[in-house]
Coordinates of C-alpha atoms in Angstrom, one line a residue:
M44 CA 7.9 39.0 4.4
L45 CA 5.0 35.7 5.3
E46 CA 3.0 34.7 2.7
P47 CA -0.6 36.9 2.8
R48 CA -2.5 33.4 3.3
L49 CA 0.1 32.7 6.8
R50 CA -1.0 36.8 7.7
T51 CA -4.5 36.7 7.8
L52 CA -4.5 33.6 9.8
W53 CA -2.2 34.1 12.5
L54 CA -4.5 37.3 13.0
A55 CA -7.1 35.6 12.5
N56 CA -6.2 33.6 15.3
A57 CA -4.9 35.8 17.5
A58 CA -7.7 38.2 17.1
S59 CA -10.3 35.3 17.6
A60 CA -8.9 34.8 21.7
G61 CA -11.0 38.6 21.7
A62 CA -13.8 37.5 20.5
A63 CA -14.2 34.2 22.3
V64 CA -15.8 35.3 25.2
A65 CA -18.7 37.2 22.6
V66 CA -18.6 34.3 20.3
R67 CA -19.5 31.5 23.0
A68 CA -22.1 33.9 24.3
Q69 CA -23.9 32.9 21.4
R70 CA -26.1 29.9 19.5
P71 CA -23.4 28.0 18.0
L72 CA -22.8 30.1 14.3
F73 CA -23.5 26.6 12.0
A74 CA -26.8 25.4 13.6
T75 CA -28.4 27.8 12.8
Q76 CA -27.6 29.1 10.1
R77 CA -28.2 27.8 6.6
P78 CA -24.3 26.8 5.6
L79 CA -23.8 28.3 1.5
F80 CA -21.6 25.8 0.6
D81 CA -24.0 22.8 1.6
T82 CA -26.4 24.7 -0.7
E83 CA -24.4 24.6 -3.7
A84 CA -22.7 21.1 -3.3
R85 CA -26.4 19.7 -3.3
R86 CA -27.6 21.7 -6.3
Q87 CA -24.5 20.5 -7.6
G88 CA -24.7 16.6 -7.1
E89 CA -21.9 16.3 -4.2
T90 CA -22.1 15.3 -0.5
V91 CA -19.6 17.4 1.3
V92 CA -17.3 14.7 3.5
A93 CA -15.4 16.2 6.3
S94 CA -12.7 14.1 7.4
D95 CA -9.1 13.5 8.5
L96 CA -9.4 14.9 12.3
E97 CA -6.4 15.6 14.1
V98 CA -6.0 16.8 17.1
V99 CA -1.8 17.5 16.6
T100 CA -0.9 20.0 19.2
V101 CA -2.4 20.0 22.9
T102 CA -0.6 22.6 25.0
D103 CA -1.3 24.2 28.4
R104 CA -3.6 27.1 27.1
S105 CA -3.9 25.8 23.3
A106 CA -5.0 23.0 20.9
V107 CA -4.7 22.9 17.5
L108 CA -6.8 20.9 15.0
T109 CA -6.8 20.1 11.9
W110 CA -8.8 18.3 9.5
T111 CA -10.1 18.3 5.9
T112 CA -13.6 18.2 3.3
R113 CA -14.0 17.1 0.1
A114 CA -17.0 16.5 -2.2
R115 CA -18.3 13.5 -3.5
N116 CA -19.7 13.5 -6.6
R117 CA -22.7 11.4 -7.7
T118 CA -20.1 9.4 -9.0
G119 CA -18.8 8.8 -5.8
R120 CA -15.4 10.9 -6.1
L121 CA -14.2 13.0 -4.1
R122 CA -12.3 16.9 -4.1
P123 CA -11.3 19.0 -2.3
A124 CA -13.9 21.6 -1.2
P125 CA -13.7 24.4 0.4
A126 CA -15.9 25.2 2.8
G127 CA -15.9 27.3 6.8
T128 CA -14.1 26.0 10.0
E129 CA -15.8 26.5 13.2
V130 CA -14.9 24.3 16.5
R131 CA -16.6 23.3 19.8
L132 CA -15.8 23.4 22.9
A133 CA -17.1 22.6 26.8
P134 CA -15.5 21.3 29.3
A135 CA -15.3 18.0 29.9
D136 CA -16.2 18.2 33.3
G137 CA -20.1 20.0 33.1
R138 CA -23.2 19.1 31.3
G139 CA -23.0 22.4 28.6
V140 CA -23.5 21.7 24.7
P141 CA -20.2 22.3 23.4
R142 CA -21.0 25.6 22.0
T143 CA -18.2 28.1 19.2
W144 CA -15.2 28.6 20.6
Y145 CA -12.5 29.1 17.1
V146 CA -14.3 30.0 14.1
D147 CA -12.7 31.6 10.2
G148 CA -15.2 32.7 7.9
L149 CA -12.2 32.1 4.9
R150 CA -12.9 29.6 3.6
T151 CA -10.5 25.7 2.3
P152 CA -10.7 22.3 1.9
Y153 CA -7.5 21.7 4.5
H154 CA -8.7 22.9 8.2
Y155 CA -6.7 24.9 10.9
A156 CA -7.8 25.2 13.4
E157 CA -5.8 26.6 17.1
I158 CA -8.3 27.2 20.5
R159 CA -6.8 29.9 22.7
D160 CA -7.4 30.8 25.9
L161 CA -7.9 27.4 27.8
E162 CA -7.1 26.5 31.5
P163 CA -3.6 24.8 31.8
G164 CA -5.2 20.4 33.5
R165 CA -8.5 20.8 32.3
A166 CA -10.7 18.2 30.0
Y167 CA -13.1 19.6 27.1
R168 CA -15.2 18.2 25.3
F169 CA -14.3 19.3 21.8
E170 CA -16.4 19.5 18.1
A171 CA -15.1 20.5 14.7
W172 CA -17.2 21.4 11.6
S173 CA -17.1 22.4 8.8
D174 CA -21.0 24.4 7.7
A175 CA -22.9 21.6 8.1
H176 CA -20.7 19.2 8.4
R177 CA -18.8 17.0 11.4
A178 CA -14.8 16.0 10.9
T179 CA -14.4 12.6 12.0
P180 CA -11.2 11.1 12.7
A181 CA -9.7 9.4 8.5
R182 CA -9.5 4.9 9.4
T183 CA -6.3 5.1 10.5
W184 CA -5.3 2.7 13.7
V185 CA -3.2 5.8 15.4
T186 CA -6.5 8.1 15.9
R187 CA -9.3 6.0 15.4
R188 CA -7.6 3.1 18.8
S189 CA -9.1 3.6 22.0
G190 CA -8.7 5.9 24.0
T191 CA -7.1 8.9 21.4
P192 CA -8.7 12.4 21.9
E193 CA -10.2 11.6 18.0
S194 CA -12.5 8.7 19.2
T195 CA -13.8 10.1 22.6
G196 CA -14.5 13.5 21.6
V197 CA -12.0 15.2 24.7
L198 CA -8.5 16.3 24.6
T199 CA -6.8 17.3 28.2
T200 CA -4.4 20.9 28.3
L201 CA -1.4 19.7 30.0
T202 CA 0.0 21.3 33.1
P203 CA 3.4 23.5 32.5
P204 CA 6.6 23.0 34.1
P205 CA 6.6 25.6 37.3
G206 CA 8.7 28.3 36.8
R207 CA 9.3 30.8 34.0
L208 CA 10.2 30.8 30.8
L209 CA 13.4 30.5 29.8
R210 CA 13.9 29.7 25.8
T211 CA 12.0 27.9 23.2
L212 CA 13.8 25.8 20.4
A213 CA 12.1 24.3 17.7
L214 CA 13.8 21.0 16.8
A215 CA 13.0 20.0 13.7
N216 CA 14.4 17.5 10.6
D217 CA 14.1 15.7 6.7
L218 CA 14.0 18.9 4.8
H219 CA 15.4 17.5 1.6
Y220 CA 16.2 20.4 -0.2
G221 CA 16.3 19.3 -4.1
E222 CA 14.4 16.3 -3.5
P223 CA 12.6 15.2 -6.9
A224 CA 9.5 13.2 -5.4
S225 CA 8.2 12.9 -1.5
G226 CA 7.6 8.8 -0.8
L227 CA 9.9 7.4 -2.1
F228 CA 11.7 3.7 -0.8
A229 CA 13.4 0.9 -1.8
G230 CA 11.9 0.7 -5.7
L231 CA 9.0 -0.4 -3.9
F232 CA 6.8 3.6 -3.8
E233 CA 6.8 5.7 -7.2
G234 CA 6.5 8.6 -4.8
L235 CA 4.3 11.8 -5.0
R236 CA 5.8 15.2 -6.8
H237 CA 4.6 18.4 -7.0
S238 CA 3.4 20.1 -10.1
T239 CA 6.1 23.4 -9.3
D240 CA 9.2 20.3 -7.8
E241 CA 9.8 22.9 -5.4
Y242 CA 7.3 21.5 -2.9
P243 CA 10.8 21.3 0.2
D244 CA 11.8 24.9 -0.6
F245 CA 8.2 25.8 -0.4
M246 CA 7.7 23.1 3.3
L247 CA 10.9 24.6 5.0
Q248 CA 10.0 28.8 3.9
S249 CA 6.6 27.7 5.6
A250 CA 8.1 26.7 9.2
L251 CA 10.7 29.7 9.2
E252 CA 8.1 31.4 9.1
D253 CA 6.0 29.7 11.4
L254 CA 8.7 30.5 14.2
R255 CA 9.5 34.0 14.1
L256 CA 5.3 34.8 14.4
P257 CA 5.0 35.4 18.3
D258 CA 2.5 33.1 19.3
R259 CA 5.5 30.8 18.5
A260 CA 8.6 32.6 19.5
A261 CA 11.1 30.2 18.6
D262 CA 15.0 31.8 20.4
H263 CA 17.0 29.0 18.5
L264 CA 16.5 26.5 15.6
V265 CA 18.2 22.6 15.6
V266 CA 17.5 20.7 12.4
A267 CA 19.0 17.2 13.2
G268 CA 19.7 16.0 9.5
D269 CA 18.8 15.3 5.7
L270 CA 18.7 19.4 4.9
T271 CA 19.6 18.1 1.4
D272 CA 18.1 15.2 -0.8
S273 CA 21.7 14.8 -1.8
G274 CA 24.7 16.7 -1.2
T275 CA 25.0 18.5 -4.4
A276 CA 26.8 22.1 -3.4
E277 CA 23.6 23.4 -4.7
Q278 CA 21.9 22.2 -2.6
S279 CA 23.7 23.0 0.0
R280 CA 24.0 26.6 -1.2
G281 CA 20.4 26.9 -1.5
V282 CA 19.5 25.3 1.6
R283 CA 21.7 27.8 3.9
E284 CA 20.4 30.4 1.7
R285 CA 16.8 30.0 2.9
L286 CA 18.8 29.2 6.7
D287 CA 20.7 32.2 7.2
A288 CA 17.5 34.9 6.2
W289 CA 16.2 33.0 9.0
G290 CA 19.4 33.6 11.1
E291 CA 23.3 33.1 11.9
L292 CA 24.3 29.7 12.1
G293 CA 25.9 29.0 15.3
R294 CA 24.2 31.4 17.2
D295 CA 20.1 31.9 15.8
Y296 CA 20.4 27.7 14.4
F297 CA 22.1 24.5 14.7
V298 CA 22.7 21.6 12.4
C299 CA 24.0 18.1 11.8
R300 CA 24.8 15.7 9.3
G301 CA 21.8 13.2 7.6
N302 CA 23.3 10.3 5.4
H303 CA 20.9 12.5 2.5
D304 CA 23.3 15.1 3.5
I305 CA 26.3 12.7 1.3
R306 CA 28.5 12.3 -1.4
P307 CA 29.9 9.0 -3.2
P308 CA 33.5 9.0 -1.3
E309 CA 35.5 10.3 -4.3
E310 CA 33.0 13.7 -4.7
P311 CA 34.2 16.6 -2.6
D312 CA 32.2 17.0 0.8
H313 CA 29.5 19.3 -0.8
W314 CA 27.8 20.1 2.5
G315 CA 31.0 19.7 5.0
A316 CA 32.4 22.6 2.4
V317 CA 28.4 25.2 3.9
F318 CA 28.3 23.7 7.0
H319 CA 30.8 21.2 9.4
E320 CA 32.7 18.9 8.3
R321 CA 32.5 15.1 8.0
D322 CA 32.8 12.7 11.8
R323 CA 32.6 16.2 13.6
L324 CA 31.3 17.1 16.9
V325 CA 30.0 20.2 16.7
E326 CA 29.6 22.8 20.5
Y327 CA 27.1 25.8 21.6
F328 CA 26.4 26.9 24.3
V329 CA 22.9 29.4 24.4
G330 CA 21.9 30.2 27.6
G331 CA 24.0 27.6 29.6
L332 CA 22.0 25.2 28.0
R333 CA 24.4 23.1 26.1
L334 CA 23.8 21.9 22.3
I335 CA 25.8 18.4 21.5
G336 CA 25.2 18.3 17.2
L337 CA 26.4 14.4 16.0
D338 CA 27.2 13.3 12.9
T339 CA 26.3 10.3 12.7
T340 CA 26.3 9.5 9.2
R341 CA 28.1 6.5 6.6
P342 CA 29.9 7.2 4.4
R343 CA 27.0 5.3 2.4
G344 CA 24.0 2.9 3.3
A345 CA 21.2 5.1 5.1
G346 CA 21.9 3.9 8.4
G347 CA 24.2 5.3 11.2
T348 CA 27.4 4.7 13.1
L349 CA 30.2 7.3 14.9
G350 CA 33.0 7.3 14.6
A351 CA 35.5 6.7 17.6
A352 CA 37.4 9.8 17.7
Q353 CA 34.3 11.8 17.5
L354 CA 33.0 9.4 20.6
A355 CA 36.5 10.1 22.5
H356 CA 35.5 14.4 21.7
L357 CA 31.8 13.4 23.6
R358 CA 33.3 11.2 26.5
E359 CA 35.7 14.7 26.9
L360 CA 33.3 17.0 27.2
L361 CA 30.4 15.2 28.7
R362 CA 33.3 14.7 31.9
G363 CA 34.0 18.1 31.8
E364 CA 31.0 19.3 32.8
P365 CA 28.6 16.2 34.0
D366 CA 25.5 18.3 35.7
R367 CA 25.6 20.9 32.5
P368 CA 22.0 21.0 30.7
T369 CA 22.8 19.6 27.5
V370 CA 20.4 18.8 24.0
I371 CA 22.2 16.2 21.7
F372 CA 20.9 16.0 18.5
G373 CA 22.3 13.8 15.5
H374 CA 20.5 12.3 13.3
H375 CA 20.0 8.8 13.6
P376 CA 17.3 7.4 16.2
V377 CA 19.8 5.1 19.1
T378 CA 16.9 3.3 20.9
R379 CA 16.5 -0.5 20.8
H380 CA 12.3 0.2 20.6
A381 CA 13.6 2.7 17.2
A382 CA 14.9 -0.3 16.3
V383 CA 12.2 -3.1 16.1
S384 CA 9.3 -0.2 15.9
N385 CA 10.3 1.5 12.1
P386 CA 9.9 -0.1 9.2
G387 CA 13.8 0.2 8.0
G388 CA 14.6 -2.0 10.9
P389 CA 17.8 -2.2 13.8
G390 CA 19.9 -1.4 10.1
F391 CA 18.4 1.8 8.7
V392 CA 19.1 3.6 13.6
L393 CA 22.1 3.9 14.4
D394 CA 24.0 0.7 15.4
R395 CA 24.2 -1.6 18.1
V396 CA 27.4 -0.9 19.8
N397 CA 27.6 3.2 19.5
A398 CA 24.2 3.0 20.5
A399 CA 25.5 1.5 24.0
A400 CA 28.5 3.4 24.6
L401 CA 25.8 7.0 23.8
H402 CA 24.1 4.9 27.0
A403 CA 26.7 4.3 29.4
L404 CA 27.9 8.7 29.1
Y405 CA 24.8 9.1 29.0
A406 CA 24.5 8.1 32.7
A407 CA 27.6 9.2 33.7
A408 CA 26.0 12.6 32.8
P409 CA 22.7 13.4 34.7
G410 CA 22.8 17.4 32.8
V411 CA 22.5 15.1 29.9
F412 CA 18.6 15.5 29.0
L413 CA 17.0 15.0 26.0
H414 CA 18.7 13.4 22.6
H415 CA 16.9 14.3 19.1
S416 CA 17.0 12.3 15.6
G417 CA 15.6 12.2 12.9
H418 CA 16.1 9.9 9.9
T419 CA 12.3 7.7 10.4
H420 CA 9.9 11.1 9.4
R421 CA 7.7 10.1 12.0
N422 CA 7.1 11.5 16.0
R423 CA 8.0 8.7 18.5
L424 CA 9.4 9.4 22.0
S425 CA 11.0 6.4 22.6
R426 CA 12.0 4.0 25.6
P427 CA 15.7 4.1 26.5
D428 CA 17.7 0.5 26.6
S429 CA 19.0 1.2 29.8
G430 CA 16.9 3.2 32.7
I431 CA 18.5 6.9 32.3
G432 CA 16.8 10.4 32.8
V433 CA 17.3 11.3 28.9
E434 CA 14.3 11.7 26.7
F435 CA 15.2 9.6 23.1
L436 CA 12.0 11.4 20.8
E437 CA 12.1 12.1 17.6
V438 CA 10.2 14.4 14.9
G439 CA 8.6 13.8 11.8
A440 CA 9.6 15.4 8.9
V441 CA 9.6 18.9 7.9
K442 CA 9.0 18.8 3.9
E443 CA 5.6 16.1 3.7
Y444 CA 3.2 14.9 6.0
P445 CA 2.5 15.6 9.0
G446 CA 4.7 18.7 8.0
G447 CA 6.1 20.1 11.3
Y448 CA 8.3 21.1 13.9
T449 CA 8.7 20.5 17.4
L450 CA 8.0 23.5 20.1
L451 CA 10.7 22.6 22.7
R452 CA 10.3 25.3 25.8
V453 CA 12.0 25.3 29.0
Y454 CA 11.1 26.4 31.9
E455 CA 12.6 26.9 35.5
G456 CA 11.1 23.3 36.4
G457 CA 11.0 22.2 33.0
Y458 CA 10.6 21.3 29.8
M459 CA 6.7 21.0 27.4
V460 CA 7.4 19.5 24.2
N461 CA 4.7 19.9 21.4
F462 CA 4.7 18.8 17.6
Y463 CA 2.8 22.0 14.7
K464 CA 2.2 21.3 11.2
T465 CA 3.3 24.6 9.2
R466 CA 0.2 26.5 8.1
S467 CA 0.7 28.1 5.7
E468 CA -2.2 26.8 2.6
A469 CA 0.6 25.2 0.5
A470 CA 2.6 23.7 3.3
R471 CA -1.2 21.9 5.0
R472 CA -2.3 20.7 1.1
W473 CA 0.8 19.5 0.3
S474 CA 0.7 17.7 4.4
T475 CA -2.8 16.8 2.7
R476 CA -1.5 15.1 -0.7
T477 CA 1.3 13.7 1.1
R478 CA -0.5 11.4 4.1
S479 CA -1.7 9.0 1.4
Q480 CA 1.9 8.1 1.2
Y481 CA 2.7 4.0 1.4
L482 CA -0.9 3.2 0.0
G483 CA -2.7 5.5 2.8
L484 CA -0.1 3.7 6.3
H485 CA 1.8 7.1 6.0
P486 CA -0.1 9.0 9.1
D487 CA 0.1 5.7 11.6
H488 CA 3.5 5.7 10.9
A489 CA 4.7 9.3 11.5
L490 CA 1.7 11.5 13.0
G491 CA 2.5 9.6 16.1
S492 CA 0.4 9.4 19.9
C493 CA -0.6 12.8 21.1
L494 CA 1.9 12.0 24.0
D495 CA 5.2 11.7 22.1
R496 CA 3.8 14.6 20.4
N497 CA 3.0 16.9 23.7
H498 CA 4.6 16.2 27.4
V499 CA 5.4 17.7 29.8
V500 CA 9.1 16.2 31.8
L501 CA 10.1 17.7 35.9
R502 CA 13.9 18.7 36.3
D503 CA 15.3 21.9 38.0
F504 CA 16.7 23.9 35.4
S505 CA 16.5 27.2 37.5
G506 CA 20.4 27.8 36.5
L507 CA 19.7 29.1 33.1
H508 CA 18.9 32.0 32.0
G509 CA 15.9 33.3 30.3
R510 CA 16.2 34.7 26.5
T511 CA 18.0 37.8 27.8
G512 CA 20.9 36.1 28.7
N513 CA 24.1 34.9 27.2

């Protein structure tokens, strides 16, 4: 059963497409009506601030914008303040004033606007408004730097790959089910606590509900590690129960182990008893597409490695069908670029010997086109260490800001990558709070560039089956 707020939000978004023509024919709603909240805020001596504007998702026909409204009282203190949600839009190659394209009268401090019915490969000027207040990006480099959609006020839709949409995979990671506090780091940061201590649960549930909605329509879910906080029996069974309510392991969803899913070597492997035993590679097929999950964890420590037996098994599989379209997923990032650009340094990702071995295997298996990893809690499109045609993609965490998942839409002529934040009110509230982690630097680390989150790759997948295929 969907959360009422989420159901209402989706219905409002779906209905906005039909209402768009009528709305665009009018003058902007909030430009002609005096906003009720603005009047109320003035009576209370408060000033409304609309900030944290992020152009999160840009597809071929849609875009998702998020921002936050807060009220500043006479003492200068900010608090969340409900307000309306409006987006104004105009083609960038025209001279017309941006007109209201999306409006939501459900008042909230945590704004999520999904704009639909855009033209592929076209640039649009946009403005985000809450009542009479225009939203601006936060003072973070990732959205304020030159050339970003947030700084230019222009977004450009993607041009989709040619051919039919065959299958949609949701890529996710870092659920941390059972975690008591978010933002802990090497004893330097205390972390944020939710009033219920259940934020990993509702963040996961929000993502799972999202993926079943018609506008996401994920066929499969791939979770690249850290399903639990500490790999206990209770956490492992609990997260398995949540995922089993969404689908069947090995058919609808697929998982691999992360460093948080490990117990000390002298204790039982609870995660392994519920999912897969340690140092085991898993292989699945969906519509002709091959999915291979790696266990890149060590018995102790946060860094990653691969055992000789697992590496030999992978070599055997890729050698047997080198041209089969293949997605590989493992918890630890692989590339040198990932090693030097994350705060934990090279010791936080896959060790260099095994990273080189994977690059060599992929070079001899041209069917491998994407390697999905988590662990860093960020969106990052990483450069390969050698000239191979493989995309190395890190995806932001489900359990905290930016709080979402990536959809990998596979077409006959390529694939499209889009990151989405989850939409429930509870998820948007918690994501907004956790963006302040690490002295407010977390957005610069975790959000990633618009290209990291949204891009198209052309490739021949004409031999794959669609959703109705085996």
